[in-house]
Short mmCIF file of C-alpha atoms and ligand atoms in Angstrom, two decimals:
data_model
loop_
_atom_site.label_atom_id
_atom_site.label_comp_id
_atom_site.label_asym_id
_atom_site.label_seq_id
_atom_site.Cartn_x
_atom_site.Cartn_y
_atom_site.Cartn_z
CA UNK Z 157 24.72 0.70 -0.10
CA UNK Z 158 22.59 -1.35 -2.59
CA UNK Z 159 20.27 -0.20 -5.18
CA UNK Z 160 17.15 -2.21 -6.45
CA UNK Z 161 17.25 -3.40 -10.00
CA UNK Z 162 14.32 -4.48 -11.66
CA UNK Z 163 15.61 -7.79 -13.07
CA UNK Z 164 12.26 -9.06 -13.89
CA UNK Z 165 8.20 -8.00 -14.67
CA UNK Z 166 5.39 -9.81 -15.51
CA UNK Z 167 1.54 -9.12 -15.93
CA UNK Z 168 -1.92 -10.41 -16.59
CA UNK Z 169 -5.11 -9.20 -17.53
CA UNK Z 170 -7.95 -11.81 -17.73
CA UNK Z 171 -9.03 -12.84 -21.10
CA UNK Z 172 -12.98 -11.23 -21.33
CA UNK Z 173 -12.88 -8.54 -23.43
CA UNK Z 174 -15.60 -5.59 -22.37
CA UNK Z 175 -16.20 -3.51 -25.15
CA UNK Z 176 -17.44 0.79 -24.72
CA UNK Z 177 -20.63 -0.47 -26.92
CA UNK Z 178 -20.79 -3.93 -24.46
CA UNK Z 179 -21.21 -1.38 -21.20
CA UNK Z 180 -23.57 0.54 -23.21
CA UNK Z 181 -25.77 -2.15 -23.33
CA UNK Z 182 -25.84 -1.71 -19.02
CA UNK Z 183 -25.78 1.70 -19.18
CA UNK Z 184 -26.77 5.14 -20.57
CA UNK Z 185 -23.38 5.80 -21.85
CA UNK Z 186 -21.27 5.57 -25.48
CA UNK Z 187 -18.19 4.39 -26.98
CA UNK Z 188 -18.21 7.88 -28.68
CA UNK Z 189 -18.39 9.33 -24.91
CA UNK Z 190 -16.01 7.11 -23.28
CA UNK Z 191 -13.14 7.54 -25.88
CA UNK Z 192 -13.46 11.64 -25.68
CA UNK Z 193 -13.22 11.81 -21.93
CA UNK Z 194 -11.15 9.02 -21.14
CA UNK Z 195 -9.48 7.40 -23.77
CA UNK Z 196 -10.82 4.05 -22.95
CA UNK Z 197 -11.74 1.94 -25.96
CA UNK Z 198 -12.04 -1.75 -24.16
CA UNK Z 199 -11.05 -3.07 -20.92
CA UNK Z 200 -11.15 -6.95 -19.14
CA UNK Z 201 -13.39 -8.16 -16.62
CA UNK Z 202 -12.30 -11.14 -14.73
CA UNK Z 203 -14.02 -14.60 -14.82
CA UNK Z 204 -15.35 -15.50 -11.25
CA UNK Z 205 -15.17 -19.36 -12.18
CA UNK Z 206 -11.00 -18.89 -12.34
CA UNK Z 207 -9.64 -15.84 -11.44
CA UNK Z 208 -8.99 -14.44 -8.31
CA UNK Z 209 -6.74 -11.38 -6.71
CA UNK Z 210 -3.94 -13.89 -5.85
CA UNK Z 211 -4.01 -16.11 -8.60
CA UNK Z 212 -3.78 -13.20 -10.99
CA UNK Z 213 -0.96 -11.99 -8.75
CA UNK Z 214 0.59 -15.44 -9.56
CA UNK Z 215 0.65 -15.65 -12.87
CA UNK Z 216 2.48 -12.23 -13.31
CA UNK Z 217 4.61 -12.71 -10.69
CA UNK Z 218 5.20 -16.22 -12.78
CA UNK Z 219 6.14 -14.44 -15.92
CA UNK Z 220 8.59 -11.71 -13.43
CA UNK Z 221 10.40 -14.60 -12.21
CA UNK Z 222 10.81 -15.98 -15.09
CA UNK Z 223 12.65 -13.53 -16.89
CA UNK Z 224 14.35 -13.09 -13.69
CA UNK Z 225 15.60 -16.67 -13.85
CA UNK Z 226 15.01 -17.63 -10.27
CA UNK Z 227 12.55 -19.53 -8.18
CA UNK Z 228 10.38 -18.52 -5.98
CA UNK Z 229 12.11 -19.74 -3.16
CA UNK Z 230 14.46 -17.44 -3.54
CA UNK Z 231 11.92 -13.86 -2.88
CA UNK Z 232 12.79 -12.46 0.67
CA UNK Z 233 9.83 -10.63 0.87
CA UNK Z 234 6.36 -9.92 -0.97
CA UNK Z 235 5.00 -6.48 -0.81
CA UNK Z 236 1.79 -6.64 -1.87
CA UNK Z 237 -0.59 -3.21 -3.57
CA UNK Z 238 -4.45 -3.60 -3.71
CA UNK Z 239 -7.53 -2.15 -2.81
CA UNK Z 240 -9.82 -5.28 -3.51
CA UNK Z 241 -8.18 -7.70 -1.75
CA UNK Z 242 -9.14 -11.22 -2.07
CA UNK Z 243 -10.71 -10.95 1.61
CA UNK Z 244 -11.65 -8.52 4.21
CA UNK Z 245 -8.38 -10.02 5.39
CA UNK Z 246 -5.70 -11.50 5.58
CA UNK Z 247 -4.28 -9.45 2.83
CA UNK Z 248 -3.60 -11.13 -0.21
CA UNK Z 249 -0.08 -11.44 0.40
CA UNK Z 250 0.35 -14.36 2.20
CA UNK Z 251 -2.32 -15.62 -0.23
CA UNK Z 252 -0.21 -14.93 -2.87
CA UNK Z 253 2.78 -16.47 -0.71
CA UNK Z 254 0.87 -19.76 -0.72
CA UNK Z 255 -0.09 -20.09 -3.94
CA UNK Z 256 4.02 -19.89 -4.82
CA UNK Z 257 4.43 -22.44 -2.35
CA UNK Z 258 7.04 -20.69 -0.22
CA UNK Z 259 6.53 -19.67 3.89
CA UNK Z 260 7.91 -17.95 6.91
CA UNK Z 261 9.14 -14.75 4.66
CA UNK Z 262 6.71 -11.55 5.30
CA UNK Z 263 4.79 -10.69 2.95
CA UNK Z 264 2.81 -6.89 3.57
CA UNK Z 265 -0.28 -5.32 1.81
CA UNK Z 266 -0.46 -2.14 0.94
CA UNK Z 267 -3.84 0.05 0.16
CA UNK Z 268 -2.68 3.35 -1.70
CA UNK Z 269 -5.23 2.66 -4.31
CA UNK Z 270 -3.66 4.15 -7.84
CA UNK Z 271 -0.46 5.04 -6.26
CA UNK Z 272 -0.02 1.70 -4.45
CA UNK Z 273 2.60 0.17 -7.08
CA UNK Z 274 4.93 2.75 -6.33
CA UNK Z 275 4.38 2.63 -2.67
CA UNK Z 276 4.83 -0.75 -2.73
CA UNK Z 277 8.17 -0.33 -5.22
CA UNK Z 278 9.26 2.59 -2.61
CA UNK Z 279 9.30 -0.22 0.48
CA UNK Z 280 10.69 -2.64 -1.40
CA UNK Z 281 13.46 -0.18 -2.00
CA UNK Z 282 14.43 0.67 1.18
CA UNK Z 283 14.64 -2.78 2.70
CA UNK Z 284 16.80 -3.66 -0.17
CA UNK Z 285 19.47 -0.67 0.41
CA UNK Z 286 19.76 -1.17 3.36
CA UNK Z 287 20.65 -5.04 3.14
CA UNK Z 288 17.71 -6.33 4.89
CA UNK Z 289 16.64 -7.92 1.74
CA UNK Z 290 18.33 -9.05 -1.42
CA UNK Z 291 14.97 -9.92 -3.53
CA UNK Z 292 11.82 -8.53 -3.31
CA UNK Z 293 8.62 -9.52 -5.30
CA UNK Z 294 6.28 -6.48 -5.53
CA UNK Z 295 2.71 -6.93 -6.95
CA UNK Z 296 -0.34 -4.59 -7.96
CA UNK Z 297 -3.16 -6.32 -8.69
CA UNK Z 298 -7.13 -5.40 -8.63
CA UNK Z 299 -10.17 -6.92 -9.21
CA UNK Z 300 -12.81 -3.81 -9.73
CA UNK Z 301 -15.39 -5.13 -12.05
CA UNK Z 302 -16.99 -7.31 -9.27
CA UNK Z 303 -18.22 -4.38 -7.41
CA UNK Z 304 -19.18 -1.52 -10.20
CA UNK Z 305 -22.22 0.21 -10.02
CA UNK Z 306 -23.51 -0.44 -13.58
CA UNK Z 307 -26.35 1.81 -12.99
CA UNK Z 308 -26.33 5.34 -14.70
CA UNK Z 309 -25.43 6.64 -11.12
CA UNK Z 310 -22.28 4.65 -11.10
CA UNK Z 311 -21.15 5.25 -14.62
CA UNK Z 312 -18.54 7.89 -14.30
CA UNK Z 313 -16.58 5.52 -12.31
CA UNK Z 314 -17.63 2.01 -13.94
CA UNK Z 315 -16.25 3.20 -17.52
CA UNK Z 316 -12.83 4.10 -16.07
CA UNK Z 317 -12.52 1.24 -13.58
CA UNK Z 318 -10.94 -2.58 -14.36
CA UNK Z 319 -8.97 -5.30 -13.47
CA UNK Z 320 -5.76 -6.79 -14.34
CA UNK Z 321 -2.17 -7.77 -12.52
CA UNK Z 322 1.33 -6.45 -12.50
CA UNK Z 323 4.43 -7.71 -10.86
CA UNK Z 324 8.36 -6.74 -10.38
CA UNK Z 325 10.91 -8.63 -9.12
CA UNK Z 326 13.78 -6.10 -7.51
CA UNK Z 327 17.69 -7.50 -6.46
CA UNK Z 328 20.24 -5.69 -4.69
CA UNK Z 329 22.63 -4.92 -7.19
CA UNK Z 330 25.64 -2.50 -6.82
CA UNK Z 331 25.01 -0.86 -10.51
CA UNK Z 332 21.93 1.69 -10.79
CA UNK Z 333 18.65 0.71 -10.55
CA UNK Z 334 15.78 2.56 -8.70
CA UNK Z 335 17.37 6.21 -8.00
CA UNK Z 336 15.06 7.45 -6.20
CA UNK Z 337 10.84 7.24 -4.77
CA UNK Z 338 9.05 9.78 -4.02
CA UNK Z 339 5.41 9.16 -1.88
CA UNK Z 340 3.16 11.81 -0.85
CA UNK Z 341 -0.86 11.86 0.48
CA UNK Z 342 -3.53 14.38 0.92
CA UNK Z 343 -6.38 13.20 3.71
CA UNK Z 344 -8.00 16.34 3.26
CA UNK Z 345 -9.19 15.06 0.25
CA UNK Z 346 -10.17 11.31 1.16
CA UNK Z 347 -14.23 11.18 -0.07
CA UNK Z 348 -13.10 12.72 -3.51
CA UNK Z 349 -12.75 9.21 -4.23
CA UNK Z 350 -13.55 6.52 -2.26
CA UNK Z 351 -15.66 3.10 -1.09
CA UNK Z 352 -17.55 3.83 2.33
CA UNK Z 353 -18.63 0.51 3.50
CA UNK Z 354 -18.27 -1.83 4.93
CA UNK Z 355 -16.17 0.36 7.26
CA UNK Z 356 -15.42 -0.18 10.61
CA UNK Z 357 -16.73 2.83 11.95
CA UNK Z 358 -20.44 1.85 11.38
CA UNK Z 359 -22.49 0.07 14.43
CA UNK Z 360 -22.92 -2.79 12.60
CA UNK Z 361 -20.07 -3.03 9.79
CA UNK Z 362 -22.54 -4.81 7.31
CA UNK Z 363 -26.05 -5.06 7.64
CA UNK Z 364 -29.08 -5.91 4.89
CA UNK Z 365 -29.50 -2.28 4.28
CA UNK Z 366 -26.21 -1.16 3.96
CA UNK Z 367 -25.14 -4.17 1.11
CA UNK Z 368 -28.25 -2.64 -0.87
CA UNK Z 369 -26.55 1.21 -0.19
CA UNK Z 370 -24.41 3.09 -2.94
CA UNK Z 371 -22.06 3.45 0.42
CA UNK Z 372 -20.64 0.11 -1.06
CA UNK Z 373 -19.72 1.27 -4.18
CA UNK Z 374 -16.96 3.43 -5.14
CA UNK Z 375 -17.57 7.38 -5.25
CA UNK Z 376 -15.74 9.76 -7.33
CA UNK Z 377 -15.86 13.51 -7.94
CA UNK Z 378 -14.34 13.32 -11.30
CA UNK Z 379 -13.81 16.71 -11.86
CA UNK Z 380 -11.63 17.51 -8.60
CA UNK Z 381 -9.86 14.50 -8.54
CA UNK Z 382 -9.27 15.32 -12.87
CA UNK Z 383 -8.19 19.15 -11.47
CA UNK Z 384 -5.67 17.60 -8.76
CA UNK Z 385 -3.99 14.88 -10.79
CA UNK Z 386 -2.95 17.38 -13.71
CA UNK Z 387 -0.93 19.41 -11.28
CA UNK Z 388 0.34 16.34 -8.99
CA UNK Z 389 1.91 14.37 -11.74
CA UNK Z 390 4.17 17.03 -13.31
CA UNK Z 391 4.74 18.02 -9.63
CA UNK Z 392 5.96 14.59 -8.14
CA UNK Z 393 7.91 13.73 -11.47
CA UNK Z 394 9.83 17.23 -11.33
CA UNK Z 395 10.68 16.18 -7.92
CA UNK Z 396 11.94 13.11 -8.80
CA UNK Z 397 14.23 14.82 -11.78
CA UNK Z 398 15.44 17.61 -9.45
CA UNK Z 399 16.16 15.08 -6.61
CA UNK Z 400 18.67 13.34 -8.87
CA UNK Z 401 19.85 16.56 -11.19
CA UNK Z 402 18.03 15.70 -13.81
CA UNK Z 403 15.90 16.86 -16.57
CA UNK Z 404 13.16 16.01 -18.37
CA UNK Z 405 14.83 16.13 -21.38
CA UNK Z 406 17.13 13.27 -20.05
CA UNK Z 407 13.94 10.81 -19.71
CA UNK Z 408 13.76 8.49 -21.90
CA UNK Z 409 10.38 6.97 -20.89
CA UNK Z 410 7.41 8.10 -18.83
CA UNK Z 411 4.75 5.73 -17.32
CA UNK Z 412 2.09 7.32 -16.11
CA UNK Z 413 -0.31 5.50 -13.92
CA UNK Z 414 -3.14 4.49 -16.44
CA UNK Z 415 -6.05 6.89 -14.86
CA UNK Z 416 -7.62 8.50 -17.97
CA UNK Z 417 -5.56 9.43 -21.37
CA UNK Z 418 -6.59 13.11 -21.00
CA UNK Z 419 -4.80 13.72 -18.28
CA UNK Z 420 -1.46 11.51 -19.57
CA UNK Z 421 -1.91 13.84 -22.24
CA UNK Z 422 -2.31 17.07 -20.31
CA UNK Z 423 0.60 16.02 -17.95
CA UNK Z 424 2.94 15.11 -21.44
CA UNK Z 425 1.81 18.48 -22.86
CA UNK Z 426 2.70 20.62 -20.07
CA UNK Z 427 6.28 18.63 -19.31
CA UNK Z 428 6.69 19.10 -23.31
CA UNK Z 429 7.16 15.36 -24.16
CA UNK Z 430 7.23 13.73 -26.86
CA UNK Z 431 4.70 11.32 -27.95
CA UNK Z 432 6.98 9.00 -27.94
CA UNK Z 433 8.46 9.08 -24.46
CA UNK Z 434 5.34 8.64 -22.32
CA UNK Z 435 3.62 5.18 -22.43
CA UNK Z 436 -0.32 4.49 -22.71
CA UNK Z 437 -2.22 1.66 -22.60
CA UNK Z 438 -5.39 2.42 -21.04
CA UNK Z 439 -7.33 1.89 -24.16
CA UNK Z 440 -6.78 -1.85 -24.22
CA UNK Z 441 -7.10 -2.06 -20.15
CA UNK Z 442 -8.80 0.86 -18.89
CA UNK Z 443 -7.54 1.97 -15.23
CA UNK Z 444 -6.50 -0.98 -13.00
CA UNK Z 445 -5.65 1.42 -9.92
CA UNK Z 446 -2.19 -0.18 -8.22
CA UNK Z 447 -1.82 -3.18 -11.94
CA UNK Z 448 -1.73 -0.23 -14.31
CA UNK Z 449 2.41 0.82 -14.08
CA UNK Z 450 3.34 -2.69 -13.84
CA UNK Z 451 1.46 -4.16 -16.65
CA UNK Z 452 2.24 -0.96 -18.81
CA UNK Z 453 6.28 -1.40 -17.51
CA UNK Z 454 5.96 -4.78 -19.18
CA UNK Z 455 4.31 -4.57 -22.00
CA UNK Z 456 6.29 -1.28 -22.53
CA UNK Z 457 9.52 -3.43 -22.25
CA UNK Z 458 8.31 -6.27 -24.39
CA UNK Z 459 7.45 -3.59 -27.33
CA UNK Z 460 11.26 -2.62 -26.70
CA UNK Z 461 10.75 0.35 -25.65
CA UNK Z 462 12.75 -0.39 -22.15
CA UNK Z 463 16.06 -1.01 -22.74
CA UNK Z 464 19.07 -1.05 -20.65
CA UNK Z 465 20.94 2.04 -19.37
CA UNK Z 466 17.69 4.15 -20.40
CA UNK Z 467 16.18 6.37 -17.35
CA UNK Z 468 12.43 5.38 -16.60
CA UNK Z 469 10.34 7.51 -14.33
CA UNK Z 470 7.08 6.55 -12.95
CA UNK Z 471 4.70 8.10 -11.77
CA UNK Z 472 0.74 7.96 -10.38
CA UNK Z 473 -1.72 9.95 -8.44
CA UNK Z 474 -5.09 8.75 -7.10
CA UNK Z 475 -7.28 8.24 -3.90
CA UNK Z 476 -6.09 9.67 -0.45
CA UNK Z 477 -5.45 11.69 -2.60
CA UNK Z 478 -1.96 9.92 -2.60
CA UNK Z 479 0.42 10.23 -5.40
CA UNK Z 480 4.19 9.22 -6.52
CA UNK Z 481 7.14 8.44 -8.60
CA UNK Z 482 9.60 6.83 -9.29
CA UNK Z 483 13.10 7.18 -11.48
CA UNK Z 484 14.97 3.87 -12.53
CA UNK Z 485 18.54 3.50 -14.22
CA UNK Z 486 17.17 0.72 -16.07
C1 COA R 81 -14.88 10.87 -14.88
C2 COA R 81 -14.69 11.86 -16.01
C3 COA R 81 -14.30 11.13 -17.28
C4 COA R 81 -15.99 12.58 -16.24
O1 COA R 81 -15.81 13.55 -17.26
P1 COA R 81 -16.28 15.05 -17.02
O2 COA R 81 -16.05 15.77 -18.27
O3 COA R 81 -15.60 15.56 -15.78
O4 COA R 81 -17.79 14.85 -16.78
P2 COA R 81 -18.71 15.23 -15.53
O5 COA R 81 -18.43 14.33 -14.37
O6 COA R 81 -18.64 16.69 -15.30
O7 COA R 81 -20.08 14.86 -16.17
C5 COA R 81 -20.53 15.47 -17.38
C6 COA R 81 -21.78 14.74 -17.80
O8 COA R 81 -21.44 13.44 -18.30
C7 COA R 81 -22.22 12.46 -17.62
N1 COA R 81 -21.46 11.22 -17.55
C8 COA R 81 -20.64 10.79 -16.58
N2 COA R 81 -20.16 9.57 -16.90
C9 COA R 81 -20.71 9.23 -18.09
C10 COA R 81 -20.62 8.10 -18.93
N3 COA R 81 -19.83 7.05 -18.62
N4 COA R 81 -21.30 8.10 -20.09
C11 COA R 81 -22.07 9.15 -20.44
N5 COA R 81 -22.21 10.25 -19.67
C12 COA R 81 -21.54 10.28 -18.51
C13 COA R 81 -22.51 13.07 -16.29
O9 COA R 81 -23.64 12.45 -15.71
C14 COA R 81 -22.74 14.51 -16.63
O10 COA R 81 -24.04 14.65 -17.13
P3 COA R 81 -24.90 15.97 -16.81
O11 COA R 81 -24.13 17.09 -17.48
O12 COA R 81 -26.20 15.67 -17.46
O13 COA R 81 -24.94 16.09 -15.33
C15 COA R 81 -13.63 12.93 -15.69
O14 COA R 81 -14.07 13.76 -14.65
C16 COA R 81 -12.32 12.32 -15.29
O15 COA R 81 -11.68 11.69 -16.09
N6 COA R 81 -11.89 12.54 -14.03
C17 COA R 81 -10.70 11.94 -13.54
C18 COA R 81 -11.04 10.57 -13.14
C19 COA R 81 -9.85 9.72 -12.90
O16 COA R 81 -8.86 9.82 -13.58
N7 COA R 81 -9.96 8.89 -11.91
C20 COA R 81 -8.95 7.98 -11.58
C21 COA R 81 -7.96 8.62 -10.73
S1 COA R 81 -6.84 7.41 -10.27
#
């Protein structure tokens, strides 16, 4: 059997900066507030003149390949994680797939919201040991400022909430790579965090009044969904230590899904962690839902703290509820 090494990683995040004291301006909230709950100093907002879901999917999967060192012609499959695809549909995979310039290899979109990257990493994975596929590009990318409620309504969510892109490439390799995945989901818990509309269970998916409804913006009980995740992630990153004999003291680096530094914090705290071993970068980027592992993988790896032979776990929890990890043999 194969195993899926992660031979290259790219990201991008678009270039405006929005500042704690810049939302402020929109909204009754403060930097001062922000930081304490969430950790969240700045984030980026896309430009609607030039970026896009898929074209921000390009130019990380760009950078992937490139340390990769091989074309594009060469990917045997694109998995593809968002929640704010660049249309009601297709997905944006075979968007994505056309903006490389490549055809006729599948490409499939996944919607597992903050847990999406390793959803999409955990299919990716199993075509590849089983031979089906030798290299797999797998992309999380979101665009969430476009639809924020910016009102005072809307600003639990619109402070946490941003957008940015993430990409992998994996290759069948007969060394260690990805040792395991581990995906779980909760529906019981779906409207703890979630967009209603436009869903197709409505008479009339979209109408005049429903585009002017809060139904269209995202809803989130931040407390319960706060309460879940702080059990979930020590519970799905235990699993993933226990499924391979492992410890935590054997990790070398945790990357937690990006979904608010309290509860990275809470969830290195109670796994007794060093500051050192667990990765954060939602202060720069706020929460990007299925970009945040991937661009904190790479930017993790370009500060050199990556390096080969070191065991990498990732992990996220989020909407669905869904959460899940991940433990590499880098
Ligand atoms: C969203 C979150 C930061 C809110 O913090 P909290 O301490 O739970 O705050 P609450 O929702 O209980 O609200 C407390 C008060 O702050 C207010 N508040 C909410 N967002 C605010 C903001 N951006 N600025 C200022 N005040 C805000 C609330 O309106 C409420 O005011 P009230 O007491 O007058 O009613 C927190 O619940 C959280 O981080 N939850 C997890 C969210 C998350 O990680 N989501 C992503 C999962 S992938």
């Amino acid at each position: 059997m194969y195993s899926s090494k992660i031979t290259g990683s790219g990201y991008f995040v678009p270039e405006r900066i929005v500042t704690n004291d810049e939302l402020s301006k929109m909204m009754n909230t403060s930097d001062e507030w922000i930081i304490e709950r969430t950790g969240i100093k700045e984030r980026r907002w896309f430009n609607p003149e030039t970026d896009t879901v898929s074209n921000m999917a390009l130019r990380a999967s760009n950078m992937a390949l490139e340390q990769a060192q091989i074309k594009a012609e060469e990917i045997d499959f694109i998995v593809f994680a968002t929640i704010t695809p660049d249309y009601f549909f297709p997905g944006s995979g075979v968007l994505l797939q056309r903006e490389l310039g490549i055809t006729d290899i599948p490409a499939l979109d996944l919607r597992n919201a903050c847990s999406g990257f390793i959803y999409a990493l955990s299919v990716a994975d199993q075509y590849i040991k089983t031979g089906m596929y030798k290299t797999v590009l797998v992309i999380g990318c979101e665009i969430q400022s476009s639809a924020l409620d910016l009102s005072d309504e809307g600003r639990n969510v619109s402070a946490i909430f941003a957008d940015g892109a993430g990409a992998m490439i994996l290759q069948a390799s007969k060394e260690p790579g990805i040792l395991s995945t581990h995906i779980h989901s909760d529906g019981r818990f779906a409207e703890e965090l979630y967009v209603r509309d436009p869903g197709s269970s409505r008479k009339v998916r979209l109408d005049n009044e429903i585009i002017k409804s809060p139904s269209v913006k995202a809803h989130m009980n931040g407390r319960e969904v706060f309460k879940a995740a702080v059990v979930k992630f020590p519970e799905v990153i235990k699993e993933a230590l226990d499924a391979n004999n492992l410890n935590v003291t054997d990790l070398d680096l945790l990357i937690p899904h990006q979904a608010n530094l309290r509860i990275s914090e809470f969830v290195r705290k109670s796994m007794k962690l060093d500051e050192s071993k667990v990765y954060n970068n939602i202060m720069r980027y706020g929460n990007t839902t299925a970009a945040s592992i991937p661009i904190a993988f790479k930017e993790a790896w370009l500060e050199g703290k990556i390096e080969p032979g070191n065991l990498v776990c990732l992990a996220a929890f989020g909407s669905g509820y869904t959460w899940a990890s991940a433990l590499i043999r880098m």
